[in-house]
């Protein structure tokens, strides 16, 4: 049982953005480079996060992505559910299960999934973006700017 | 986020076996046929369930698999954890994450996973193998025997 890569990349994007405010929009190219993930994939992730109301794209010469709301009010359970979508924990259709439609397991697994999201809602994006995580992200961004030949403002 | 097919097949096997006692061992071939899953895959699943102490193989002419303990004491959380193994919810190594080892998200996800298993432990195998599920399994087994040309004892 693993989160989809789509969700995984969404979380990395949110954590990275959480350390930068509206004055420092971050390009998808920067995030793609930092995490070594495909640029096209991240565009889809950014679109989903935009639809969830978590991320905004600022246009213009120094445009890029910013968080749409403060990391202190971004709950991880709701965020994960929005990224994962309403997909059940077992795929009863592949191969089609002979118990399909008469299986009590489905309800039990749905309760377990709800418990997972409820627990994750006890954490905000801010909670998981402090300490060593914060230091790492700030350093990554500084190194990115240095490699661009741009003076860092940090 | 989905359970592995390995786990999915393990659950189906346990549910199927839960409706038959030691007097009616069930062959892997029967389960493979009923759920239309590869026989070789189910052998590995049965081995894992055997190591977990949930399933036993009875030898001999009418041999096959039986539950090693009563379905009323098989808790789904422990069972799922045993089938899934100790795999984290995100793969920090593929691609290797720049935050690896400094990421607070990992701990939060581990807490969420624990909450999931704790909730699933509120259910036993017996809980999810009653009602329509039980009727379906009993019917499947009866049809299987009929197709073999063997008189059903149900």
PDB file of N, CA and C in Angstrom, chain B residues 38-141:
ATOM      1  N   UNK B  38      -3.929 -15.945 -10.960  1.00  0.00           N
ATOM      2  CA  UNK B  38      -2.920 -16.950 -11.308  1.00  0.00           C
ATOM      3  C   UNK B  38      -2.612 -17.903 -10.145  1.00  0.00           C
ATOM      4  N   UNK B  39      -2.577 -19.185 -10.466  1.00  0.00           N
ATOM      5  CA  UNK B  39      -2.301 -20.231  -9.481  1.00  0.00           C
ATOM      6  C   UNK B  39      -0.957 -20.002  -8.783  1.00  0.00           C
ATOM      7  N   UNK B  40       0.068 -19.676  -9.571  1.00  0.00           N
ATOM      8  CA  UNK B  40       1.406 -19.471  -8.989  1.00  0.00           C
ATOM      9  C   UNK B  40       1.422 -18.341  -7.982  1.00  0.00           C
ATOM     10  N   UNK B  41       0.666 -17.299  -8.287  1.00  0.00           N
ATOM     11  CA  UNK B  41       0.587 -16.153  -7.387  1.00  0.00           C
ATOM     12  C   UNK B  41      -0.049 -16.592  -6.054  1.00  0.00           C
ATOM     13  N   UNK B  42      -1.083 -17.408  -6.151  1.00  0.00           N
ATOM     14  CA  UNK B  42      -1.789 -17.854  -4.938  1.00  0.00           C
ATOM     15  C   UNK B  42      -0.935 -18.776  -4.079  1.00  0.00           C
ATOM     16  N   UNK B  43      -0.027 -19.506  -4.710  1.00  0.00           N
ATOM     17  CA  UNK B  43       0.876 -20.362  -3.915  1.00  0.00           C
ATOM     18  C   UNK B  43       1.719 -19.486  -2.993  1.00  0.00           C
ATOM     19  N   UNK B  44       2.217 -18.364  -3.538  1.00  0.00           N
ATOM     20  CA  UNK B  44       3.012 -17.442  -2.705  1.00  0.00           C
ATOM     21  C   UNK B  44       2.156 -16.831  -1.598  1.00  0.00           C
ATOM     22  N   UNK B  45       0.924 -16.495  -1.953  1.00  0.00           N
ATOM     23  CA  UNK B  45       0.013 -15.921  -0.952  1.00  0.00           C
ATOM     24  C   UNK B  45      -0.236 -16.931   0.167  1.00  0.00           C
ATOM     25  N   UNK B  46      -0.479 -18.199  -0.215  1.00  0.00           N
ATOM     26  CA  UNK B  46      -0.742 -19.243   0.787  1.00  0.00           C
ATOM     27  C   UNK B  46       0.480 -19.440   1.683  1.00  0.00           C
ATOM     28  N   UNK B  47       1.668 -19.380   1.087  1.00  0.00           N
ATOM     29  CA  UNK B  47       2.885 -19.517   1.889  1.00  0.00           C
ATOM     30  C   UNK B  47       2.991 -18.410   2.929  1.00  0.00           C
ATOM     31  N   UNK B  48       2.692 -17.180   2.495  1.00  0.00           N
ATOM     32  CA  UNK B  48       2.765 -16.052   3.435  1.00  0.00           C
ATOM     33  C   UNK B  48       1.738 -16.231   4.552  1.00  0.00           C
ATOM     34  N   UNK B  49       0.517 -16.608   4.178  1.00  0.00           N
ATOM     35  CA  UNK B  49      -0.536 -16.806   5.186  1.00  0.00           C
ATOM     36  C   UNK B  49      -0.166 -17.953   6.126  1.00  0.00           C
ATOM     37  N   UNK B  50       0.554 -18.933   5.597  1.00  0.00           N
ATOM     38  CA  UNK B  50       1.043 -20.017   6.446  1.00  0.00           C
ATOM     39  C   UNK B  50       2.058 -19.505   7.457  1.00  0.00           C
ATOM     40  N   UNK B  51       2.996 -18.674   6.977  1.00  0.00           N
ATOM     41  CA  UNK B  51       4.017 -18.117   7.880  1.00  0.00           C
ATOM     42  C   UNK B  51       3.390 -17.224   8.942  1.00  0.00           C
ATOM     43  N   UNK B  52       2.291 -16.566   8.582  1.00  0.00           N
ATOM     44  CA  UNK B  52       1.599 -15.710   9.543  1.00  0.00           C
ATOM     45  C   UNK B  52       0.779 -16.536  10.545  1.00  0.00           C
ATOM     46  N   UNK B  53       0.705 -17.853  10.300  1.00  0.00           N
ATOM     47  CA  UNK B  53      -0.036 -18.718  11.219  1.00  0.00           C
ATOM     48  C   UNK B  53      -1.533 -18.694  11.006  1.00  0.00           C
ATOM     49  N   UNK B  54      -1.956 -18.248   9.820  1.00  0.00           N
ATOM     50  CA  UNK B  54      -3.393 -18.117   9.567  1.00  0.00           C
ATOM     51  C   UNK B  54      -3.955 -19.290   8.769  1.00  0.00           C
ATOM     52  N   UNK B  55      -3.103 -19.939   7.980  1.00  0.00           N
ATOM     53  CA  UNK B  55      -3.549 -20.987   7.066  1.00  0.00           C
ATOM     54  C   UNK B  55      -2.652 -22.212   7.231  1.00  0.00           C
ATOM     55  N   UNK B  56      -3.241 -23.391   7.090  1.00  0.00           N
ATOM     56  CA  UNK B  56      -2.466 -24.635   7.147  1.00  0.00           C
ATOM     57  C   UNK B  56      -2.765 -25.462   5.906  1.00  0.00           C
ATOM     58  N   UNK B  57      -1.753 -26.173   5.419  1.00  0.00           N
ATOM     59  CA  UNK B  57      -1.966 -27.090   4.296  1.00  0.00           C
ATOM     60  C   UNK B  57      -2.128 -28.505   4.838  1.00  0.00           C
ATOM     61  N   UNK B  58      -3.235 -29.149   4.479  1.00  0.00           N
ATOM     62  CA  UNK B  58      -3.441 -30.551   4.851  1.00  0.00           C
ATOM     63  C   UNK B  58      -3.084 -31.408   3.649  1.00  0.00           C
ATOM     64  N   UNK B  59      -2.282 -32.440   3.883  1.00  0.00           N
ATOM     65  CA  UNK B  59      -1.839 -33.287   2.781  1.00  0.00           C
ATOM     66  C   UNK B  59      -2.818 -34.423   2.528  1.00  0.00           C
ATOM     67  N   UNK B  60      -2.551 -35.169   1.464  1.00  0.00           N
ATOM     68  CA  UNK B  60      -3.370 -36.349   1.188  1.00  0.00           C
ATOM     69  C   UNK B  60      -4.318 -36.148   0.023  1.00  0.00           C
ATOM     70  N   UNK B  61      -5.044 -37.204  -0.278  1.00  0.00           N
ATOM     71  CA  UNK B  61      -5.905 -37.255  -1.454  1.00  0.00           C
ATOM     72  C   UNK B  61      -6.927 -36.114  -1.461  1.00  0.00           C
ATOM     73  N   UNK B  62      -7.535 -35.850  -0.331  1.00  0.00           N
ATOM     74  CA  UNK B  62      -8.499 -34.754  -0.261  1.00  0.00           C
ATOM     75  C   UNK B  62      -7.903 -33.549   0.455  1.00  0.00           C
ATOM     76  N   UNK B  63      -6.591 -33.372   0.263  1.00  0.00           N
ATOM     77  CA  UNK B  63      -5.892 -32.297   0.953  1.00  0.00           C
ATOM     78  C   UNK B  63      -6.226 -30.929   0.393  1.00  0.00           C
ATOM     79  N   UNK B  64      -5.659 -29.921   1.037  1.00  0.00           N
ATOM     80  CA  UNK B  64      -5.878 -28.542   0.616  1.00  0.00           C
ATOM     81  C   UNK B  64      -5.624 -27.608   1.785  1.00  0.00           C
ATOM     82  N   UNK B  65      -6.104 -26.409   1.650  1.00  0.00           N
ATOM     83  CA  UNK B  65      -5.870 -25.405   2.676  1.00  0.00           C
ATOM     84  C   UNK B  65      -7.051 -25.324   3.640  1.00  0.00           C
ATOM     85  N   UNK B  66      -6.726 -25.072   4.900  1.00  0.00           N
ATOM     86  CA  UNK B  66      -7.756 -24.753   5.900  1.00  0.00           C
ATOM     87  C   UNK B  66      -7.241 -23.581   6.734  1.00  0.00           C
ATOM     88  N   UNK B  67      -8.140 -22.861   7.360  1.00  0.00           N
ATOM     89  CA  UNK B  67      -7.708 -21.838   8.319  1.00  0.00           C
ATOM     90  C   UNK B  67      -7.042 -22.532   9.499  1.00  0.00           C
ATOM     91  N   UNK B  68      -5.949 -21.959   9.991  1.00  0.00           N
ATOM     92  CA  UNK B  68      -5.244 -22.548  11.124  1.00  0.00           C
ATOM     93  C   UNK B  68      -5.892 -22.135  12.442  1.00  0.00           C
ATOM     94  N   UNK B  69      -6.578 -21.003  12.454  1.00  0.00           N
ATOM     95  CA  UNK B  69      -7.270 -20.540  13.659  1.00  0.00           C
ATOM     96  C   UNK B  69      -8.657 -20.048  13.249  1.00  0.00           C
ATOM     97  N   UNK B  70      -9.510 -19.871  14.230  1.00  0.00           N
ATOM     98  CA  UNK B  70     -10.905 -19.513  13.942  1.00  0.00           C
ATOM     99  C   UNK B  70     -10.993 -18.095  13.368  1.00  0.00           C
ATOM    100  N   UNK B  71     -11.904 -17.881  12.409  1.00  0.00           N
ATOM    101  CA  UNK B  71     -12.046 -16.550  11.798  1.00  0.00           C
ATOM    102  C   UNK B  71     -12.431 -15.470  12.812  1.00  0.00           C
ATOM    103  N   UNK B  72     -13.006 -15.874  13.937  1.00  0.00           N
ATOM    104  CA  UNK B  72     -13.389 -14.893  14.957  1.00  0.00           C
ATOM    105  C   UNK B  72     -12.175 -14.257  15.639  1.00  0.00           C
ATOM    106  N   UNK B  73     -10.998 -14.906  15.530  1.00  0.00           N
ATOM    107  CA  UNK B  73      -9.829 -14.326  16.190  1.00  0.00           C
ATOM    108  C   UNK B  73      -8.778 -13.873  15.175  1.00  0.00           C
ATOM    109  N   UNK B  74      -9.159 -13.818  13.901  1.00  0.00           N
ATOM    110  CA  UNK B  74      -8.249 -13.273  12.883  1.00  0.00           C
ATOM    111  C   UNK B  74      -8.597 -11.798  12.689  1.00  0.00           C
ATOM    112  N   UNK B  75      -7.750 -10.927  13.194  1.00  0.00           N
ATOM    113  CA  UNK B  75      -8.011  -9.487  13.123  1.00  0.00           C
ATOM    114  C   UNK B  75      -7.480  -8.943  11.798  1.00  0.00           C
ATOM    115  N   UNK B  76      -8.284  -8.112  11.159  1.00  0.00           N
ATOM    116  CA  UNK B  76      -7.923  -7.670   9.809  1.00  0.00           C
ATOM    117  C   UNK B  76      -6.716  -6.733   9.795  1.00  0.00           C
ATOM    118  N   UNK B  77      -6.545  -5.928  10.836  1.00  0.00           N
ATOM    119  CA  UNK B  77      -5.400  -5.014  10.857  1.00  0.00           C
ATOM    120  C   UNK B  77      -4.083  -5.771  10.866  1.00  0.00           C
ATOM    121  N   UNK B  78      -3.959  -6.720  11.786  1.00  0.00           N
ATOM    122  CA  UNK B  78      -2.728  -7.519  11.859  1.00  0.00           C
ATOM    123  C   UNK B  78      -2.526  -8.309  10.570  1.00  0.00           C
ATOM    124  N   UNK B  79      -3.634  -8.823  10.030  1.00  0.00           N
ATOM    125  CA  UNK B  79      -3.555  -9.601   8.795  1.00  0.00           C
ATOM    126  C   UNK B  79      -3.059  -8.736   7.636  1.00  0.00           C
ATOM    127  N   UNK B  80      -3.640  -7.540   7.515  1.00  0.00           N
ATOM    128  CA  UNK B  80      -3.227  -6.632   6.442  1.00  0.00           C
ATOM    129  C   UNK B  80      -1.766  -6.242   6.597  1.00  0.00           C
ATOM    130  N   UNK B  81      -1.351  -5.947   7.825  1.00  0.00           N
ATOM    131  CA  UNK B  81       0.043  -5.564   8.059  1.00  0.00           C
ATOM    132  C   UNK B  81       0.981  -6.705   7.683  1.00  0.00           C
ATOM    133  N   UNK B  82       0.564  -7.927   8.007  1.00  0.00           N
ATOM    134  CA  UNK B  82       1.383  -9.091   7.677  1.00  0.00           C
ATOM    135  C   UNK B  82       1.482  -9.325   6.181  1.00  0.00           C
ATOM    136  N   UNK B  83       0.407  -9.026   5.460  1.00  0.00           N
ATOM    137  CA  UNK B  83       0.416  -9.224   4.012  1.00  0.00           C
ATOM    138  C   UNK B  83       1.143  -8.082   3.303  1.00  0.00           C
ATOM    139  N   UNK B  84       0.942  -6.876   3.782  1.00  0.00           N
ATOM    140  CA  UNK B  84       1.559  -5.712   3.138  1.00  0.00           C
ATOM    141  C   UNK B  84       3.059  -5.633   3.435  1.00  0.00           C
ATOM    142  N   UNK B  85       3.438  -6.111   4.615  1.00  0.00           N
ATOM    143  CA  UNK B  85       4.822  -5.977   5.022  1.00  0.00           C
ATOM    144  C   UNK B  85       5.082  -4.562   5.511  1.00  0.00           C
ATOM    145  N   UNK B  86       6.300  -4.305   5.917  1.00  0.00           N
ATOM    146  CA  UNK B  86       6.632  -3.014   6.521  1.00  0.00           C
ATOM    147  C   UNK B  86       7.081  -2.019   5.452  1.00  0.00           C
ATOM    148  N   UNK B  87       6.175  -1.719   4.548  1.00  0.00           N
ATOM    149  CA  UNK B  87       6.502  -0.811   3.443  1.00  0.00           C
ATOM    150  C   UNK B  87       5.918   0.575   3.748  1.00  0.00           C
ATOM    151  N   UNK B  88       6.734   1.624   3.696  1.00  0.00           N
ATOM    152  CA  UNK B  88       6.196   2.959   3.984  1.00  0.00           C
ATOM    153  C   UNK B  88       5.230   3.421   2.882  1.00  0.00           C
ATOM    154  N   UNK B  89       4.395   4.393   3.215  1.00  0.00           N
ATOM    155  CA  UNK B  89       3.355   4.866   2.285  1.00  0.00           C
ATOM    156  C   UNK B  89       3.916   5.648   1.108  1.00  0.00           C
ATOM    157  N   UNK B  90       5.101   6.226   1.284  1.00  0.00           N
ATOM    158  CA  UNK B  90       5.745   6.876   0.142  1.00  0.00           C
ATOM    159  C   UNK B  90       7.108   6.249  -0.075  1.00  0.00           C
ATOM    160  N   UNK B  91       7.485   6.160  -1.328  1.00  0.00           N
ATOM    161  CA  UNK B  91       8.794   5.625  -1.677  1.00  0.00           C
ATOM    162  C   UNK B  91       9.767   6.794  -1.833  1.00  0.00           C
ATOM    163  N   UNK B  92      10.580   7.012  -0.802  1.00  0.00           N
ATOM    164  CA  UNK B  92      11.480   8.170  -0.790  1.00  0.00           C
ATOM    165  C   UNK B  92      12.701   7.942  -1.682  1.00  0.00           C
ATOM    166  N   UNK B  93      12.802   6.730  -2.255  1.00  0.00           N
ATOM    167  CA  UNK B  93      14.014   6.372  -3.002  1.00  0.00           C
ATOM    168  C   UNK B  93      13.825   6.383  -4.512  1.00  0.00           C
ATOM    169  N   UNK B  94      12.583   6.523  -4.983  1.00  0.00           N
ATOM    170  CA  UNK B  94      12.345   6.386  -6.425  1.00  0.00           C
ATOM    171  C   UNK B  94      11.385   7.454  -6.908  1.00  0.00           C
ATOM    172  N   UNK B  95      11.859   8.582  -7.428  1.00  0.00           N
ATOM    173  CA  UNK B  95      13.268   8.989  -7.442  1.00  0.00           C
ATOM    174  C   UNK B  95      13.725   9.377  -6.041  1.00  0.00           C
ATOM    175  N   UNK B  96      15.041   9.269  -5.768  1.00  0.00           N
ATOM    176  CA  UNK B  96      15.544   9.615  -4.439  1.00  0.00           C
ATOM    177  C   UNK B  96      15.120  11.040  -4.092  1.00  0.00           C
ATOM    178  N   UNK B  97      14.484  11.218  -2.954  1.00  0.00           N
ATOM    179  CA  UNK B  97      13.956  12.537  -2.602  1.00  0.00           C
ATOM    180  C   UNK B  97      15.045  13.380  -1.960  1.00  0.00           C
ATOM    181  N   UNK B  98      15.105  14.632  -2.402  1.00  0.00           N
ATOM    182  CA  UNK B  98      16.114  15.563  -1.883  1.00  0.00           C
ATOM    183  C   UNK B  98      15.923  15.815  -0.391  1.00  0.00           C
ATOM    184  N   UNK B  99      14.742  15.510   0.126  1.00  0.00           N
ATOM    185  CA  UNK B  99      14.478  15.716   1.555  1.00  0.00           C
ATOM    186  C   UNK B  99      14.757  14.460   2.372  1.00  0.00           C
ATOM    187  N   UNK B 100      15.203  13.402   1.703  1.00  0.00           N
ATOM    188  CA  UNK B 100      15.383  12.102   2.354  1.00  0.00           C
ATOM    189  C   UNK B 100      16.139  12.190   3.668  1.00  0.00           C
ATOM    190  N   UNK B 101      15.580  11.628   4.714  1.00  0.00           N
ATOM    191  CA  UNK B 101      16.238  11.601   6.017  1.00  0.00           C
ATOM    192  C   UNK B 101      15.994  12.854   6.841  1.00  0.00           C
ATOM    193  N   UNK B 102      15.471  13.923   6.201  1.00  0.00           N
ATOM    194  CA  UNK B 102      15.216  15.158   6.950  1.00  0.00           C
ATOM    195  C   UNK B 102      13.748  15.534   6.889  1.00  0.00           C
ATOM    196  N   UNK B 103      12.927  14.569   6.484  1.00  0.00           N
ATOM    197  CA  UNK B 103      11.536  14.875   6.156  1.00  0.00           C
ATOM    198  C   UNK B 103      10.604  14.464   7.288  1.00  0.00           C
ATOM    199  N   UNK B 104       9.839  15.423   7.793  1.00  0.00           N
ATOM    200  CA  UNK B 104       8.911  15.148   8.885  1.00  0.00           C
ATOM    201  C   UNK B 104       7.640  14.451   8.411  1.00  0.00           C
ATOM    202  N   UNK B 105       7.418  14.476   7.102  1.00  0.00           N
ATOM    203  CA  UNK B 105       6.213  13.857   6.558  1.00  0.00           C
ATOM    204  C   UNK B 105       6.177  12.356   6.862  1.00  0.00           C
ATOM    205  N   UNK B 106       7.345  11.726   6.795  1.00  0.00           N
ATOM    206  CA  UNK B 106       7.446  10.281   7.007  1.00  0.00           C
ATOM    207  C   UNK B 106       6.807   9.851   8.327  1.00  0.00           C
ATOM    208  N   UNK B 107       7.097  10.589   9.394  1.00  0.00           N
ATOM    209  CA  UNK B 107       6.538  10.246  10.703  1.00  0.00           C
ATOM    210  C   UNK B 107       5.032  10.414  10.742  1.00  0.00           C
ATOM    211  N   UNK B 108       4.537  11.482  10.110  1.00  0.00           N
ATOM    212  CA  UNK B 108       3.095  11.720  10.080  1.00  0.00           C
ATOM    213  C   UNK B 108       2.389  10.590   9.337  1.00  0.00           C
ATOM    214  N   UNK B 109       2.984  10.173   8.214  1.00  0.00           N
ATOM    215  CA  UNK B 109       2.367   9.100   7.426  1.00  0.00           C
ATOM    216  C   UNK B 109       2.382   7.782   8.193  1.00  0.00           C
ATOM    217  N   UNK B 110       3.435   7.569   8.964  1.00  0.00           N
ATOM    218  CA  UNK B 110       3.509   6.338   9.759  1.00  0.00           C
ATOM    219  C   UNK B 110       2.384   6.336  10.808  1.00  0.00           C
ATOM    220  N   UNK B 111       2.112   7.493  11.406  1.00  0.00           N
ATOM    221  CA  UNK B 111       1.022   7.587  12.386  1.00  0.00           C
ATOM    222  C   UNK B 111      -0.320   7.309  11.702  1.00  0.00           C
ATOM    223  N   UNK B 112      -0.481   7.836  10.492  1.00  0.00           N
ATOM    224  CA  UNK B 112      -1.720   7.606   9.756  1.00  0.00           C
ATOM    225  C   UNK B 112      -1.916   6.132   9.434  1.00  0.00           C
ATOM    226  N   UNK B 113      -0.826   5.478   9.047  1.00  0.00           N
ATOM    227  CA  UNK B 113      -0.884   4.046   8.734  1.00  0.00           C
ATOM    228  C   UNK B 113      -1.229   3.229   9.982  1.00  0.00           C
ATOM    229  N   UNK B 114      -0.645   3.612  11.121  1.00  0.00           N
ATOM    230  CA  UNK B 114      -0.979   2.937  12.380  1.00  0.00           C
ATOM    231  C   UNK B 114      -2.468   3.094  12.701  1.00  0.00           C
ATOM    232  N   UNK B 115      -3.014   4.290  12.440  1.00  0.00           N
ATOM    233  CA  UNK B 115      -4.444   4.529  12.694  1.00  0.00           C
ATOM    234  C   UNK B 115      -5.299   3.640  11.793  1.00  0.00           C
ATOM    235  N   UNK B 116      -4.840   3.477  10.558  1.00  0.00           N
ATOM    236  CA  UNK B 116      -5.551   2.598   9.620  1.00  0.00           C
ATOM    237  C   UNK B 116      -5.594   1.161  10.149  1.00  0.00           C
ATOM    238  N   UNK B 117      -4.425   0.637  10.541  1.00  0.00           N
ATOM    239  CA  UNK B 117      -4.373  -0.746  11.019  1.00  0.00           C
ATOM    240  C   UNK B 117      -5.152  -0.910  12.325  1.00  0.00           C
ATOM    241  N   UNK B 118      -5.103   0.099  13.184  1.00  0.00           N
ATOM    242  CA  UNK B 118      -5.854   0.025  14.447  1.00  0.00           C
ATOM    243  C   UNK B 118      -7.343  -0.069  14.156  1.00  0.00           C
ATOM    244  N   UNK B 119      -7.813   0.722  13.200  1.00  0.00           N
ATOM    245  CA  UNK B 119      -9.238   0.668  12.839  1.00  0.00           C
ATOM    246  C   UNK B 119      -9.576  -0.700  12.247  1.00  0.00           C
ATOM    247  N   UNK B 120      -8.713  -1.211  11.387  1.00  0.00           N
ATOM    248  CA  UNK B 120      -8.981  -2.510  10.769  1.00  0.00           C
ATOM    249  C   UNK B 120      -8.964  -3.633  11.807  1.00  0.00           C
ATOM    250  N   UNK B 121      -8.219  -3.448  12.890  1.00  0.00           N
ATOM    251  CA  UNK B 121      -8.197  -4.470  13.945  1.00  0.00           C
ATOM    252  C   UNK B 121      -9.508  -4.548  14.714  1.00  0.00           C
ATOM    253  N   UNK B 122     -10.387  -3.575  14.494  1.00  0.00           N
ATOM    254  CA  UNK B 122     -11.716  -3.660  15.118  1.00  0.00           C
ATOM    255  C   UNK B 122     -12.599  -4.664  14.374  1.00  0.00           C
ATOM    256  N   UNK B 123     -12.124  -5.145  13.227  1.00  0.00           N
ATOM    257  CA  UNK B 123     -12.873  -6.131  12.454  1.00  0.00           C
ATOM    258  C   UNK B 123     -12.124  -7.464  12.460  1.00  0.00           C
ATOM    259  N   UNK B 124     -12.879  -8.551  12.553  1.00  0.00           N
ATOM    260  CA  UNK B 124     -12.278  -9.875  12.382  1.00  0.00           C
ATOM    261  C   UNK B 124     -12.671 -10.420  11.013  1.00  0.00           C
ATOM    262  N   UNK B 125     -11.996 -11.479  10.624  1.00  0.00           N
ATOM    263  CA  UNK B 125     -12.346 -12.154   9.368  1.00  0.00           C
ATOM    264  C   UNK B 125     -13.801 -12.614   9.399  1.00  0.00           C
ATOM    265  N   UNK B 126     -14.249 -13.068  10.579  1.00  0.00           N
ATOM    266  CA  UNK B 126     -15.641 -13.526  10.704  1.00  0.00           C
ATOM    267  C   UNK B 126     -16.615 -12.375  10.416  1.00  0.00           C
ATOM    268  N   UNK B 127     -16.265 -11.165  10.879  1.00  0.00           N
ATOM    269  CA  UNK B 127     -17.156 -10.008  10.676  1.00  0.00           C
ATOM    270  C   UNK B 127     -17.444  -9.741   9.205  1.00  0.00           C
ATOM    271  N   UNK B 128     -16.443  -9.937   8.352  1.00  0.00           N
ATOM    272  CA  UNK B 128     -16.616  -9.580   6.936  1.00  0.00           C
ATOM    273  C   UNK B 128     -16.967 -10.798   6.074  1.00  0.00           C
ATOM    274  N   UNK B 129     -17.220 -11.931   6.721  1.00  0.00           N
ATOM    275  CA  UNK B 129     -17.533 -13.149   5.955  1.00  0.00           C
ATOM    276  C   UNK B 129     -18.920 -13.680   6.285  1.00  0.00           C
ATOM    277  N   UNK B 130     -19.810 -12.795   6.701  1.00  0.00           N
ATOM    278  CA  UNK B 130     -21.173 -13.228   7.010  1.00  0.00           C
ATOM    279  C   UNK B 130     -22.127 -12.723   5.925  1.00  0.00           C
ATOM    280  N   UNK B 131     -23.427 -12.876   6.157  1.00  0.00           N
ATOM    281  CA  UNK B 131     -24.455 -12.300   5.284  1.00  0.00           C
ATOM    282  C   UNK B 131     -24.277 -12.669   3.825  1.00  0.00           C
ATOM    283  N   UNK B 132     -24.364 -11.659   2.972  1.00  0.00           N
ATOM    284  CA  UNK B 132     -24.294 -11.897   1.534  1.00  0.00           C
ATOM    285  C   UNK B 132     -22.954 -12.482   1.108  1.00  0.00           C
ATOM    286  N   UNK B 133     -21.903 -12.120   1.829  1.00  0.00           N
ATOM    287  CA  UNK B 133     -20.589 -12.670   1.504  1.00  0.00           C
ATOM    288  C   UNK B 133     -20.586 -14.181   1.715  1.00  0.00           C
ATOM    289  N   UNK B 134     -21.151 -14.598   2.847  1.00  0.00           N
ATOM    290  CA  UNK B 134     -21.214 -16.033   3.156  1.00  0.00           C
ATOM    291  C   UNK B 134     -22.033 -16.776   2.097  1.00  0.00           C
ATOM    292  N   UNK B 135     -23.196 -16.233   1.763  1.00  0.00           N
ATOM    293  CA  UNK B 135     -24.057 -16.868   0.756  1.00  0.00           C
ATOM    294  C   UNK B 135     -23.294 -17.018  -0.561  1.00  0.00           C
ATOM    295  N   UNK B 136     -22.600 -15.956  -0.940  1.00  0.00           N
ATOM    296  CA  UNK B 136     -21.860 -15.983  -2.206  1.00  0.00           C
ATOM    297  C   UNK B 136     -20.800 -17.079  -2.200  1.00  0.00           C
ATOM    298  N   UNK B 137     -20.046 -17.178  -1.105  1.00  0.00           N
ATOM    299  CA  UNK B 137     -18.963 -18.162  -1.052  1.00  0.00           C
ATOM    300  C   UNK B 137     -19.514 -19.589  -1.047  1.00  0.00           C
ATOM    301  N   UNK B 138     -20.544 -19.818  -0.273  1.00  0.00           N
ATOM    302  CA  UNK B 138     -21.134 -21.159  -0.213  1.00  0.00           C
ATOM    303  C   UNK B 138     -21.651 -21.563  -1.593  1.00  0.00           C
ATOM    304  N   UNK B 139     -22.272 -20.605  -2.279  1.00  0.00           N
ATOM    305  CA  UNK B 139     -22.785 -20.884  -3.627  1.00  0.00           C
ATOM    306  C   UNK B 139     -21.650 -21.170  -4.604  1.00  0.00           C
ATOM    307  N   UNK B 140     -20.598 -20.374  -4.510  1.00  0.00           N
ATOM    308  CA  UNK B 140     -19.438 -20.583  -5.389  1.00  0.00           C
ATOM    309  C   UNK B 140     -18.881 -21.993  -5.209  1.00  0.00           C
ATOM    310  N   UNK B 141     -18.743 -22.404  -3.953  1.00  0.00           N
ATOM    311  CA  UNK B 141     -18.167 -23.725  -3.676  1.00  0.00           C
ATOM    312  C   UNK B 141     -19.094 -24.828  -4.188  1.00  0.00           C
TER     313      UNK B 141
END
